[in-house]
CSV table of N, CA and C in Angstrom, one decimal:
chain,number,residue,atom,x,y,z
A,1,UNK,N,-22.4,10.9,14.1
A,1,UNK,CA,-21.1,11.5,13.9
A,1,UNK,C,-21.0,12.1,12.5
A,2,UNK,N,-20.4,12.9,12.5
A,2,UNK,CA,-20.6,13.6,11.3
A,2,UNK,C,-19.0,12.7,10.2
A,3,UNK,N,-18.7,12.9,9.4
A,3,UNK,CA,-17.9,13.0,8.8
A,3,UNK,C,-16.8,13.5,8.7
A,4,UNK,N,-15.5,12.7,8.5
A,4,UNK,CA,-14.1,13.7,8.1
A,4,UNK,C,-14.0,13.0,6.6
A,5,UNK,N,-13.6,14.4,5.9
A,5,UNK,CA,-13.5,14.4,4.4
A,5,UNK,C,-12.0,14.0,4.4
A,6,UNK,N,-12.2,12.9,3.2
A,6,UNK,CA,-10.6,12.7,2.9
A,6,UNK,C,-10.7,12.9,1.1
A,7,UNK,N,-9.2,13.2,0.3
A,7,UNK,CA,-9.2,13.2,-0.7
A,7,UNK,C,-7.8,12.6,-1.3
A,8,UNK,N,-7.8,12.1,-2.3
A,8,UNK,CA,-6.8,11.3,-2.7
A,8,UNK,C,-6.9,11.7,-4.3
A,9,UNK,N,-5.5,11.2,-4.9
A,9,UNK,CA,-5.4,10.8,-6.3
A,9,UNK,C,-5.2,9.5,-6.8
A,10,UNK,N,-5.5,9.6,-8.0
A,10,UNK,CA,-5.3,8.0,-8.5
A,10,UNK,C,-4.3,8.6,-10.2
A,11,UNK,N,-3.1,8.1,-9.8
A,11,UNK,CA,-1.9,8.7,-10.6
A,11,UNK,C,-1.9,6.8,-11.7
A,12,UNK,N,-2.0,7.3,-12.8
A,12,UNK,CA,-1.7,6.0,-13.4
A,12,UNK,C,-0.7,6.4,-14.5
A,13,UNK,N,0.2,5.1,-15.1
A,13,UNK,CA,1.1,5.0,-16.2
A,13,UNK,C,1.5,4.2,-16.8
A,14,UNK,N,0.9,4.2,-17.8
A,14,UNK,CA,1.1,2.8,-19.2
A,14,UNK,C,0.6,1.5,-18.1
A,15,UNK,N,-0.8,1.4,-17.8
A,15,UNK,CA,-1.2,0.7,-17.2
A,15,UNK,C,-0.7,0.2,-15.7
A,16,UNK,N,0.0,1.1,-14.9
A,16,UNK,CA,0.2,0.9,-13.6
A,16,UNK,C,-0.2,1.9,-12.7
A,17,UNK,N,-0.6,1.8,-11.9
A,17,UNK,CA,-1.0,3.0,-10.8
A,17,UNK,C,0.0,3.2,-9.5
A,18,UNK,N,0.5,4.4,-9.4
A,18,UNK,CA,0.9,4.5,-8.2
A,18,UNK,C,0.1,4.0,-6.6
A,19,UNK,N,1.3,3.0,-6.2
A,19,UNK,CA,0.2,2.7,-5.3
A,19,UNK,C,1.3,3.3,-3.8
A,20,UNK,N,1.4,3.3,-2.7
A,20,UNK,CA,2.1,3.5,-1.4
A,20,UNK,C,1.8,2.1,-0.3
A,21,UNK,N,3.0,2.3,0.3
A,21,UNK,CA,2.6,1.5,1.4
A,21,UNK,C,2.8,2.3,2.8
A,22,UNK,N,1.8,2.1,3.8
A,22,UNK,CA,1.7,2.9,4.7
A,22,UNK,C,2.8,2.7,5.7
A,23,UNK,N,3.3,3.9,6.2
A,23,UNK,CA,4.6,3.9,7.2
A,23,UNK,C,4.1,3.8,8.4
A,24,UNK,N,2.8,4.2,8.7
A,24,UNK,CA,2.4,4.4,10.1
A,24,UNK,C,1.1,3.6,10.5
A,25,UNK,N,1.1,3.2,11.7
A,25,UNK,CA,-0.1,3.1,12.1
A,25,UNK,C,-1.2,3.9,11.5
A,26,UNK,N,-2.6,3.3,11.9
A,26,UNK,CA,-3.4,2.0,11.5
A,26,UNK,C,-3.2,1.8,9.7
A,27,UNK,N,-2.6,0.4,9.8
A,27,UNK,CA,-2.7,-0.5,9.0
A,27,UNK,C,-1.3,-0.3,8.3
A,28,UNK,N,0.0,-0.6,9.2
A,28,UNK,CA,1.1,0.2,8.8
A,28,UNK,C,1.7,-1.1,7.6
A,29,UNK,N,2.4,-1.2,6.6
A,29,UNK,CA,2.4,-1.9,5.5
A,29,UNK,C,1.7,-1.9,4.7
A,30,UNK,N,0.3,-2.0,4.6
A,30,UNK,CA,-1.1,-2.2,3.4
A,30,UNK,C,-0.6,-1.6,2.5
A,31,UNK,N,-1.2,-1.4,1.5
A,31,UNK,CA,-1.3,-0.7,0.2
A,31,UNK,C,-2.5,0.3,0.4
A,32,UNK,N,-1.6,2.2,-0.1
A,32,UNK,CA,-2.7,2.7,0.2
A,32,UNK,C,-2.5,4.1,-1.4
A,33,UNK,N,-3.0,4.7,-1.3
A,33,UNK,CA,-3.3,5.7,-2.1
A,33,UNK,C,-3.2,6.9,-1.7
A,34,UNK,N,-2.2,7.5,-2.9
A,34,UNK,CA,-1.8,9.1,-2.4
A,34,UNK,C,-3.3,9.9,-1.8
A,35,UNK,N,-3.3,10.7,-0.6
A,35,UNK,CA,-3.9,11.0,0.1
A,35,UNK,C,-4.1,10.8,1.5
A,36,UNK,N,-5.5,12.1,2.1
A,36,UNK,CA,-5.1,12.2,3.2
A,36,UNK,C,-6.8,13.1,3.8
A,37,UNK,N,-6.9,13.8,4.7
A,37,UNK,CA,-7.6,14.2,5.6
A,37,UNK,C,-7.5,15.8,4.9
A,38,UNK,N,-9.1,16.8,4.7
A,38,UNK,CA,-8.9,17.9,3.5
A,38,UNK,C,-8.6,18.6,4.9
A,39,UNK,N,-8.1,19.8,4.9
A,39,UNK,CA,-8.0,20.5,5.9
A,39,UNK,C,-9.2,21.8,6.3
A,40,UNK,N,-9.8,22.7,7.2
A,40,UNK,CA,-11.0,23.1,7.0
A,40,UNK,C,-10.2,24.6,6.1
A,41,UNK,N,-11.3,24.4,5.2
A,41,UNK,CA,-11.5,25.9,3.9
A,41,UNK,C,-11.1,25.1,2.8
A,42,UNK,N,-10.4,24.2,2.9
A,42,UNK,CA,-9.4,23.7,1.7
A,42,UNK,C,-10.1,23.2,0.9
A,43,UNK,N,-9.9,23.7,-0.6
A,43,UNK,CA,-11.0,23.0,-1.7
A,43,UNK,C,-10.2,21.3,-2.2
A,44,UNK,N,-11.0,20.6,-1.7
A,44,UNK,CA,-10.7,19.6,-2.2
A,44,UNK,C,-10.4,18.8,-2.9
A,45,UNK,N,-10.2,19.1,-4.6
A,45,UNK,CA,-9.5,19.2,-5.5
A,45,UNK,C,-7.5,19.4,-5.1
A,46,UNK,N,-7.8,20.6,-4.5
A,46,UNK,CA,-6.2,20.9,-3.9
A,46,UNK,C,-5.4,20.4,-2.7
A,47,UNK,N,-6.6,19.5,-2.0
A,47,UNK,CA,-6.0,19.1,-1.2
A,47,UNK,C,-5.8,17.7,-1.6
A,48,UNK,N,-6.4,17.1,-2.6
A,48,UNK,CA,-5.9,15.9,-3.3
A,48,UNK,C,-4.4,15.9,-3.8
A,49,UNK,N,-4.3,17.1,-4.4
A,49,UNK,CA,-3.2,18.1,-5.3
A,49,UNK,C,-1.9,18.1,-3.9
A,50,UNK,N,-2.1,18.3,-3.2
A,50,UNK,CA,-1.2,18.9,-1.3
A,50,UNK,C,-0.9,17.0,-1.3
A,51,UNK,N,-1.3,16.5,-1.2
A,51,UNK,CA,-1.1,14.8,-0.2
A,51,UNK,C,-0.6,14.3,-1.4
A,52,UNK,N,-0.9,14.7,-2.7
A,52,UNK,CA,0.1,13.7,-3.6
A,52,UNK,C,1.2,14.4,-3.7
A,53,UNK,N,1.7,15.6,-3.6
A,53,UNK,CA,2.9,16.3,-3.4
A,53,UNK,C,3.5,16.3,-1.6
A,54,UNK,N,2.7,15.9,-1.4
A,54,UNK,CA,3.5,15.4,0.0
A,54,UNK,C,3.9,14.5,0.8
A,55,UNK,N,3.3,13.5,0.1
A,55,UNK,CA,3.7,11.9,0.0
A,55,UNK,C,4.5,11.6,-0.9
A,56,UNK,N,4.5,12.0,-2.3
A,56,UNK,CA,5.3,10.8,-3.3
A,56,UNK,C,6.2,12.0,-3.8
A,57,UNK,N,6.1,13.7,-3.5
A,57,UNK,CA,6.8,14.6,-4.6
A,57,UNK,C,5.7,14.9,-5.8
A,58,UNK,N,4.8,14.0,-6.3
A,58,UNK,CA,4.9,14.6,-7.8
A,58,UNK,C,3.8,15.4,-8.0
A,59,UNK,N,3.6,16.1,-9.0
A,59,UNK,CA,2.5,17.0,-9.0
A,59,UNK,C,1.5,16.4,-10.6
A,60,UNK,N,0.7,16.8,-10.6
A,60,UNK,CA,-0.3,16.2,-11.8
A,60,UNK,C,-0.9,17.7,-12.2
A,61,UNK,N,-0.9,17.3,-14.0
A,61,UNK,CA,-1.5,18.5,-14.8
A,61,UNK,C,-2.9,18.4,-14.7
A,62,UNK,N,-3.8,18.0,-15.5
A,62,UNK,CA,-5.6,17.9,-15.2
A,62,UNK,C,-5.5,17.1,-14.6
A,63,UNK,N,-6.7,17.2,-13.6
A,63,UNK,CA,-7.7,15.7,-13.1
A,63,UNK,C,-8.9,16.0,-13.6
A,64,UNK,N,-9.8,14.5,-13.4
A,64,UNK,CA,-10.7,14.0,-13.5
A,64,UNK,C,-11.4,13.5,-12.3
A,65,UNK,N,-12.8,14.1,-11.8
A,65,UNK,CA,-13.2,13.2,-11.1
A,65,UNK,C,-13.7,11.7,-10.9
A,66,UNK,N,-13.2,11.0,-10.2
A,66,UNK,CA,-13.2,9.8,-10.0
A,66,UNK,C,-14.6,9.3,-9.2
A,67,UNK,N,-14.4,9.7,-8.3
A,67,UNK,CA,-16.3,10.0,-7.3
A,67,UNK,C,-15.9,9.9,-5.8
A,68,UNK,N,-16.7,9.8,-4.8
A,68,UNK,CA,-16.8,9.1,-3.6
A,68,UNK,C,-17.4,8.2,-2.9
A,69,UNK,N,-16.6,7.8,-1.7
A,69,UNK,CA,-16.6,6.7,-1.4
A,69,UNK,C,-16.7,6.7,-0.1
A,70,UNK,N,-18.1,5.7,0.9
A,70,UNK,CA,-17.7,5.9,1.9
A,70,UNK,C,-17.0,4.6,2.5
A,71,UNK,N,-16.5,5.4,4.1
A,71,UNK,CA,-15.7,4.0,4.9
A,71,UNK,C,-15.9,4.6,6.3
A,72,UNK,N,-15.0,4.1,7.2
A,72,UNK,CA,-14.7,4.9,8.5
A,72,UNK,C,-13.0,4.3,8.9
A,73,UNK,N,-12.6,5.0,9.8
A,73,UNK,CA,-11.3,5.3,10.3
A,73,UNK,C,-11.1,5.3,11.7
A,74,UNK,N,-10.0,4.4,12.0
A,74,UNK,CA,-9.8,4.1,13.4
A,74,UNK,C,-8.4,4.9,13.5
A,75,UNK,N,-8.9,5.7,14.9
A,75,UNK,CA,-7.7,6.4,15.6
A,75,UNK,C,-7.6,6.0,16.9
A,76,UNK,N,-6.6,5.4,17.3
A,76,UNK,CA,-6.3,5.3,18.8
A,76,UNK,C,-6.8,6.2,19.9
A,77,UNK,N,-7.8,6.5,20.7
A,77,UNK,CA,-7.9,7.3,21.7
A,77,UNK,C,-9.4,8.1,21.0
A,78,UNK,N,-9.6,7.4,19.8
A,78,UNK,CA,-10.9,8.4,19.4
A,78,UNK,C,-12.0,7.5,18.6
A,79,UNK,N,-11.3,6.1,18.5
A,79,UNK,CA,-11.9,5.1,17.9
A,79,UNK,C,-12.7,4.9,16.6
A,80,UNK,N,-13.7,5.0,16.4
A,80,UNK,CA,-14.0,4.6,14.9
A,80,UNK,C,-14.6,5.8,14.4
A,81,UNK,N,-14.8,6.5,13.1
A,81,UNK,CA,-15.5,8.1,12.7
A,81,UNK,C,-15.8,7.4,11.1
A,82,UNK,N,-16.5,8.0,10.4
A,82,UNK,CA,-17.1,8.0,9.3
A,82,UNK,C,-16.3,9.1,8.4
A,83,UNK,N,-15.7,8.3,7.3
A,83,UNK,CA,-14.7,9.1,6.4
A,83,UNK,C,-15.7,9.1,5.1
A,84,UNK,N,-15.7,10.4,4.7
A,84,UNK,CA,-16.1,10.9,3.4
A,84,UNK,C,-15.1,11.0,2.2
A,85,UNK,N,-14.4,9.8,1.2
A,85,UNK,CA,-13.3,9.6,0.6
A,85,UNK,C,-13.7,10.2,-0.8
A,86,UNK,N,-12.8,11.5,-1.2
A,86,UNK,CA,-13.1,12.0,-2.7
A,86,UNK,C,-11.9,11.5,-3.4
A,87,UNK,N,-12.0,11.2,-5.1
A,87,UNK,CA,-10.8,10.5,-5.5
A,87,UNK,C,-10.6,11.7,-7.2
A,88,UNK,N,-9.6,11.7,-7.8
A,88,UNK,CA,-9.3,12.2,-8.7
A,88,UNK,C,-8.4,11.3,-9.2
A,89,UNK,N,-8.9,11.8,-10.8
A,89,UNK,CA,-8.0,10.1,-11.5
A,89,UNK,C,-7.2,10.9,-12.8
A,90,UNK,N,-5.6,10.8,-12.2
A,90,UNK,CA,-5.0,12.0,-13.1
A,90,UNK,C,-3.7,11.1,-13.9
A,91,UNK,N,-3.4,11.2,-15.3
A,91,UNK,CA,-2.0,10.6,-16.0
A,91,UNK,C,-0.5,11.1,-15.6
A,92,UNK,N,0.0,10.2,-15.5
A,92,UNK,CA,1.6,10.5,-15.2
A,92,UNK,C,2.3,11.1,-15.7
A,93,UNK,N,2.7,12.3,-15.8
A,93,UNK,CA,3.4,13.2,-16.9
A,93,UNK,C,5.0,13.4,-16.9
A,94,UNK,N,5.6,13.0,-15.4
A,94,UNK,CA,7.0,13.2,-15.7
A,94,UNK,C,7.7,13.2,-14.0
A,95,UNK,N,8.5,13.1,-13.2
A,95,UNK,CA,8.8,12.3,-12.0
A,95,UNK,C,9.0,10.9,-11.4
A,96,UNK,N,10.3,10.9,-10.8
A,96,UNK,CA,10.2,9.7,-9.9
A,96,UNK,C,9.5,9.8,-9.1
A,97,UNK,N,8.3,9.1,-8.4
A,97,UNK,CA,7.9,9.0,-6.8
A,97,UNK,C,8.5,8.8,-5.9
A,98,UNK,N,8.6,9.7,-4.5
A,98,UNK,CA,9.7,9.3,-3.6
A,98,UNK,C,8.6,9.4,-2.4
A,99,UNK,N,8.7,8.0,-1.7
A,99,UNK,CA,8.2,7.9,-0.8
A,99,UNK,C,8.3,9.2,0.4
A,100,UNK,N,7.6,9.8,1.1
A,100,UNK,CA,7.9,10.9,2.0
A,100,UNK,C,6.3,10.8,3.3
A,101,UNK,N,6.1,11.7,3.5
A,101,UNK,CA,5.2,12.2,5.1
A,101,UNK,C,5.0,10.7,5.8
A,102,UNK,N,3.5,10.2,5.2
A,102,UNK,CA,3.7,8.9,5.9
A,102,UNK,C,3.7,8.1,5.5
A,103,UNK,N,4.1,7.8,4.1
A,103,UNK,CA,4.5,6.6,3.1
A,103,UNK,C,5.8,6.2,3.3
A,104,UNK,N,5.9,4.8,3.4
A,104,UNK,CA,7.1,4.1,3.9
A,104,UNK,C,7.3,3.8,2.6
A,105,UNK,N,6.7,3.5,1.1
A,105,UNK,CA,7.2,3.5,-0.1
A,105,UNK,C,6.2,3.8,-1.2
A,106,UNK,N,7.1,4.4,-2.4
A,106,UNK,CA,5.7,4.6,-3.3
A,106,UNK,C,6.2,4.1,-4.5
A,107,UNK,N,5.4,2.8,-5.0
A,107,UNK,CA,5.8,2.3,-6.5
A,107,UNK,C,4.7,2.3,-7.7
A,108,UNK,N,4.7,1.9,-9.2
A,108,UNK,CA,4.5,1.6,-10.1
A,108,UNK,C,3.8,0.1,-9.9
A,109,UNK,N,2.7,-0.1,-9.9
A,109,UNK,CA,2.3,-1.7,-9.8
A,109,UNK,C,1.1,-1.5,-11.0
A,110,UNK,N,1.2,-2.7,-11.6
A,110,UNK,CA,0.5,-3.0,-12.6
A,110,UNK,C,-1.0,-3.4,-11.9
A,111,UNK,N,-2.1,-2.4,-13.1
A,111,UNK,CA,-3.4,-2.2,-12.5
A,111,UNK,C,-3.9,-3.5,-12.0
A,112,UNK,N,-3.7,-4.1,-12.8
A,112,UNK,CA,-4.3,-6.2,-12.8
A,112,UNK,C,-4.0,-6.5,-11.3
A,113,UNK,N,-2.4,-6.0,-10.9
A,113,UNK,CA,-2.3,-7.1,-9.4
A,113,UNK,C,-2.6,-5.9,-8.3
A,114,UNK,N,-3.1,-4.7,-8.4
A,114,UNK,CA,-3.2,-4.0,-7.1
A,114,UNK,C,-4.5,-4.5,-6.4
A,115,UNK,N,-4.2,-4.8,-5.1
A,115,UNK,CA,-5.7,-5.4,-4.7
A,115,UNK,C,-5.6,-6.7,-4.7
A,116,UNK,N,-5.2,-7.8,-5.5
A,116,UNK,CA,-4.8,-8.9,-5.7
A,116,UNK,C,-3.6,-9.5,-5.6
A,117,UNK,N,-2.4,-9.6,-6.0
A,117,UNK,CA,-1.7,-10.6,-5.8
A,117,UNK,C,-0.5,-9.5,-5.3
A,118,UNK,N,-1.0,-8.1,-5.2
A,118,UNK,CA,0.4,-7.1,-4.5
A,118,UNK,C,0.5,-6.5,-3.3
A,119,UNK,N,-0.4,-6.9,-2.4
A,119,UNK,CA,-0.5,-6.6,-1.0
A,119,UNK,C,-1.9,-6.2,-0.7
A,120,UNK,N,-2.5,-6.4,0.5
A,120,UNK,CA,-3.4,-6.3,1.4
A,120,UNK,C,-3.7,-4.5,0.9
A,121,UNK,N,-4.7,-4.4,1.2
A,121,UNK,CA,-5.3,-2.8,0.7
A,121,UNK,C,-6.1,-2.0,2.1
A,122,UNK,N,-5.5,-1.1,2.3
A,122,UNK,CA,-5.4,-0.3,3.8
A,122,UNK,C,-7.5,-0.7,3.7
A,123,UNK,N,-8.1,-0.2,3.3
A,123,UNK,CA,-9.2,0.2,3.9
A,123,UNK,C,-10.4,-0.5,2.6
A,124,UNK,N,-11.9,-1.2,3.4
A,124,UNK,CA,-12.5,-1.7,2.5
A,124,UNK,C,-13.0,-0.9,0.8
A,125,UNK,N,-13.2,0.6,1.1
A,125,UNK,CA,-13.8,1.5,-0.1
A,125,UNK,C,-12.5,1.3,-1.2
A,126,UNK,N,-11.6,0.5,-0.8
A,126,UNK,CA,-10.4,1.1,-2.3
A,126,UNK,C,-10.4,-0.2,-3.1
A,127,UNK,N,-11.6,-1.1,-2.5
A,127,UNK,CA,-12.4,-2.4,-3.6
A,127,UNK,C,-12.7,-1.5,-4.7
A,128,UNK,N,-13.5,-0.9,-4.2
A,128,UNK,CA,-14.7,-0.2,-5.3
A,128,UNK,C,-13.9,1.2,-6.2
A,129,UNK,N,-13.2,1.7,-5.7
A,129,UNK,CA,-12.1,2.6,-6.2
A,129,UNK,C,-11.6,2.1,-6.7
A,130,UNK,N,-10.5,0.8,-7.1
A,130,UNK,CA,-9.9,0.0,-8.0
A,130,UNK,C,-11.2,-0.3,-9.4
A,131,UNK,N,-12.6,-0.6,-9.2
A,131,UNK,CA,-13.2,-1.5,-9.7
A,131,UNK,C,-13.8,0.3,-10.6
A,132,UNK,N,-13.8,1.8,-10.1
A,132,UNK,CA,-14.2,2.6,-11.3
A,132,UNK,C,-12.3,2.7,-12.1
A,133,UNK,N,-11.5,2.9,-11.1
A,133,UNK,CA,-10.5,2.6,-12.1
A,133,UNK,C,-10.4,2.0,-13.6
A,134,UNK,N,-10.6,0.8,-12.9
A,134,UNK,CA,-10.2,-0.3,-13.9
A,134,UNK,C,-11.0,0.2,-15.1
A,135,UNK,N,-12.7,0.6,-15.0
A,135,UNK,CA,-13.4,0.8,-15.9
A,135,UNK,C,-13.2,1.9,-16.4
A,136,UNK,N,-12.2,3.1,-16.5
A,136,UNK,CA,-12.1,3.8,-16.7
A,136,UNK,C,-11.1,4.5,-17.7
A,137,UNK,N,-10.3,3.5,-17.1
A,137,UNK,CA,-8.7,2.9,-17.6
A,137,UNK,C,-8.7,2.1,-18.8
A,138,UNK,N,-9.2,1.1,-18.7
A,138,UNK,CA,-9.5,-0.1,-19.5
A,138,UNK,C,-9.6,0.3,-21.2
């Protein structure tokens, strides 16, 4: 099976990262990360840039590549596929986050408890995505 590319942002400020909680099925509640599925032609970078402006509203000045990550993704009716996860790791410059498309909320959590003591984390690869964070951040 070949792969579906997904791409996401990793928004942080004064030590907390935007995190979301998911509105929809599969894994509806967890803790997930602005992003989403690239679309075909779409450079990747911009479609990181599209899912964090269409989930939370806000837009970001530079990014940074963060790296990738593999996992897979369960869809109802099409069952399990192999996700290609790109991440960008960009500073908070100015916006409230307003939960929107399929984020049922999007908050401020302090880096220390995301992953640990602030909710279940949608999908196994955002172990290791917290763990270049942290080192990054730090």
């Amino acid at each position: 099976d070949y792969p579906r590319v997904c791409a996401g942002m990793l928004v942080v400020k004064r030590g907390a990262l935007l995190v979301l909680r998911r509105g929809h099925q599969p894994r509806r509640g967890y803790l997930d990360f602005p992003g989403g599925f690239v679309d075909a032609g779409e450079p990747i970078d911009r479609a990181a840039r599209r899912e964090l402006r269409e989930e939370t509203g806000l837009a970001v000045g530079r990014i940074t590549p963060l790296g990738y990550f593999w996992d897979r993704y369960f869809l109802r009716g099409f069952g399990y596929f192999p996700t290609l996860n790109y991440y960008w790791l960009a500073r908070w410059r100015s916006g409230v986050p307003k939960a929107a498309d399929d984020a049922a909320a999007a908050e401020w959590m302090p880096l220390a408890r995301v992953g640990r003591s602030g909710g279940k984390l949608a999908w196994k690869h955002m172990t290791s995505v917290l763990k270049e964070v942290r080192r990054r951040v730090a």
